[in-house]
CSV table of C-alpha atoms in Angstrom, one decimal:
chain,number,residue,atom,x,y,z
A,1,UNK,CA,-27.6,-16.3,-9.2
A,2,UNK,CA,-24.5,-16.5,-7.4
A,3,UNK,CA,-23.7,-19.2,-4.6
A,4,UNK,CA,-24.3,-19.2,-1.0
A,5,UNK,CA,-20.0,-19.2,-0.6
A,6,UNK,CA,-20.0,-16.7,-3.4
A,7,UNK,CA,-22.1,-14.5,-1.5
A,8,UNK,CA,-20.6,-15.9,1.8
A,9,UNK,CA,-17.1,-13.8,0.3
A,10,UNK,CA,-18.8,-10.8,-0.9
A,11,UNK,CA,-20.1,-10.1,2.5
A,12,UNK,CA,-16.4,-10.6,3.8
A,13,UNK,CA,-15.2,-8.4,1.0
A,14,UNK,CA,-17.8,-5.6,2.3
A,15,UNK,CA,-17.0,-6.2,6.2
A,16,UNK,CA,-12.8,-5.2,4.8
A,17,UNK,CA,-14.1,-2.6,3.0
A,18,UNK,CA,-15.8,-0.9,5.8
A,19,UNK,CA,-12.7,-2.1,7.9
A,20,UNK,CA,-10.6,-0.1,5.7
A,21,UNK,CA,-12.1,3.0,4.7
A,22,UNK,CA,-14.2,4.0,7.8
A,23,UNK,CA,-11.2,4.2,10.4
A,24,UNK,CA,-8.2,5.1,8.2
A,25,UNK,CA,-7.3,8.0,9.2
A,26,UNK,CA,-7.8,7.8,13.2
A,27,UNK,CA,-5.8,9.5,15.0
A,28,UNK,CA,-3.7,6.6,17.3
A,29,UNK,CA,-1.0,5.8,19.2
A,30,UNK,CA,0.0,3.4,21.7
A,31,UNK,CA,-2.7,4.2,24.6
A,32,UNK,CA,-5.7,4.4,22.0
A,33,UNK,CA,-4.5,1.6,19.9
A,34,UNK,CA,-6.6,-1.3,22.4
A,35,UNK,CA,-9.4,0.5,22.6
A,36,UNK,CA,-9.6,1.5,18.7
A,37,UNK,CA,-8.6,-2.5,17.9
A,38,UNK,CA,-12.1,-3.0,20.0
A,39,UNK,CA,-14.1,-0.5,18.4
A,40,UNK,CA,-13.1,-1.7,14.9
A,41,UNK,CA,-14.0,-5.2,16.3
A,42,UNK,CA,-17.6,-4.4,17.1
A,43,UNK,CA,-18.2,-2.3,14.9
A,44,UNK,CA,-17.4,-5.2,11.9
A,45,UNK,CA,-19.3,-7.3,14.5
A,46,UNK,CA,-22.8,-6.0,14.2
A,47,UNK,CA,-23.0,-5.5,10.3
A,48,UNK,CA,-24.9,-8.8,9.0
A,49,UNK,CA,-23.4,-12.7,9.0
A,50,UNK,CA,-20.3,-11.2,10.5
A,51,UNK,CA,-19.9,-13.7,13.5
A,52,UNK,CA,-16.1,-12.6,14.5
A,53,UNK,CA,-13.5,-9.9,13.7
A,54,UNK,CA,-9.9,-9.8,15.3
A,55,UNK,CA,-8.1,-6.6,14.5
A,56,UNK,CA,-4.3,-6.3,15.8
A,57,UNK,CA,-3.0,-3.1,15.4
A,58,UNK,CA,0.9,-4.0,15.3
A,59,UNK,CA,3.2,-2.4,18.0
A,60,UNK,CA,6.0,-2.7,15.8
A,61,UNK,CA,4.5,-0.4,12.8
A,62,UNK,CA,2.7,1.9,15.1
A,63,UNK,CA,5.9,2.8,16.8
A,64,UNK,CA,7.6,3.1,13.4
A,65,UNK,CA,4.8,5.6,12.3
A,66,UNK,CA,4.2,7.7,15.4
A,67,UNK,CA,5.7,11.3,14.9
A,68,UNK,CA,7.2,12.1,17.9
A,69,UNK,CA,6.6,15.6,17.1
A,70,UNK,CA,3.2,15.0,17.9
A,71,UNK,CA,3.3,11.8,19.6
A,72,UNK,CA,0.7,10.3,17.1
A,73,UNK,CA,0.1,8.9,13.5
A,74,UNK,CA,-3.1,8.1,11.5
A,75,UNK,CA,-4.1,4.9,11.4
A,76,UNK,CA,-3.5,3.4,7.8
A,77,UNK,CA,-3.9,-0.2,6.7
A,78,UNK,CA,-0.1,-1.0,6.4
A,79,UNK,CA,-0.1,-0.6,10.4
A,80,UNK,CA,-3.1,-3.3,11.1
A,81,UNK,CA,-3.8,-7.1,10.7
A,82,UNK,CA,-7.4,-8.2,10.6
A,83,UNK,CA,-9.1,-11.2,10.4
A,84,UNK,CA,-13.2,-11.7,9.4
A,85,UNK,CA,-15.7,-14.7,9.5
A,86,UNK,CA,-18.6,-14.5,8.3
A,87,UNK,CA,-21.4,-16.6,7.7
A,88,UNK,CA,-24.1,-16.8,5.4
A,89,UNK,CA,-26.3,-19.9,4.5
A,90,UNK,CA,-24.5,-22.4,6.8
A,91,UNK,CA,-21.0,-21.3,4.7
A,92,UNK,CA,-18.4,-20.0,7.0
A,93,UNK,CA,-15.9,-17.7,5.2
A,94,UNK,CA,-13.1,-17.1,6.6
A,95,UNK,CA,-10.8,-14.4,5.5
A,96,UNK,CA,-7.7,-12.4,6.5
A,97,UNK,CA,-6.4,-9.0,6.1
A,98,UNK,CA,-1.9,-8.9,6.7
A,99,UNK,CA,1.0,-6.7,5.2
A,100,UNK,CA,2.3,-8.5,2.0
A,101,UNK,CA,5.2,-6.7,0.4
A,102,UNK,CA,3.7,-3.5,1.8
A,103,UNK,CA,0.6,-3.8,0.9
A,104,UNK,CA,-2.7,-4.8,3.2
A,105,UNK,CA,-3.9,-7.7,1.3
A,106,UNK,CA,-7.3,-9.1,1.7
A,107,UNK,CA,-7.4,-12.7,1.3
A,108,UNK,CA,-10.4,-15.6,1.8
A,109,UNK,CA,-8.3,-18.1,4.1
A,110,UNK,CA,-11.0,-20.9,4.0
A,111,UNK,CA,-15.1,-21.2,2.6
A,112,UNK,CA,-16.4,-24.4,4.0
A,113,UNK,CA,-20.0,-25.7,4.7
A,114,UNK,CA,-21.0,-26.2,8.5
């Protein structure tokens, strides 16, 4: 059987997984980004033991993306940072989601009992 912090990460693992995969591939730019950094937010929010997800879609890479041919790009990991807690069992896993030599890496940050 696997621990309550083993399961406490696997249910981070699935909230980046759904992070990921569902909205790659919006359509954004520099108006929508906000409101999709919200949606991604409460969407992550209402899946189970997920107590609070940050998303940051970074200015800097969205600019760098944007085709100014059609004054939008698709939303790929490389151009978000993301952070998930989640909480299972009265384990708080805390995990992160940043560009690390251009790759999105998902990383556990902390697992600690309340």
């Amino acid at each position: 059987m696997p621990t309550d912090s083993e399961v406490a990460c696997f249910e981070a693992g699935i909230k980046f997984g759904t992070l990921y995969h569902q909205f790659t591939g919006t359509p954004v730019d520099r108006e929508s980004a906000p409101g999709l950094e919200r949606a991604m937010e409460e969407a992550i929010e209402n899946q189970p033991h997920c107590v609070e997800a940050s998303v940051t879609i970074r200015e800097d890479r969205l600019d760098d993306a944007i085709d100014p041919a059609i004054g939008y790009t698709e939303l790929r990991g490389p151009l978000m940072d993301a952070e998930i807690t989640v909480v299972y069992e009265g384990i708080t896993a805390r995990t992160r989601m940043e560009l690390e030599e251009g790759y999105p890496r998902m990383r556990v940050e902390r697992v600690e009992r309340e």
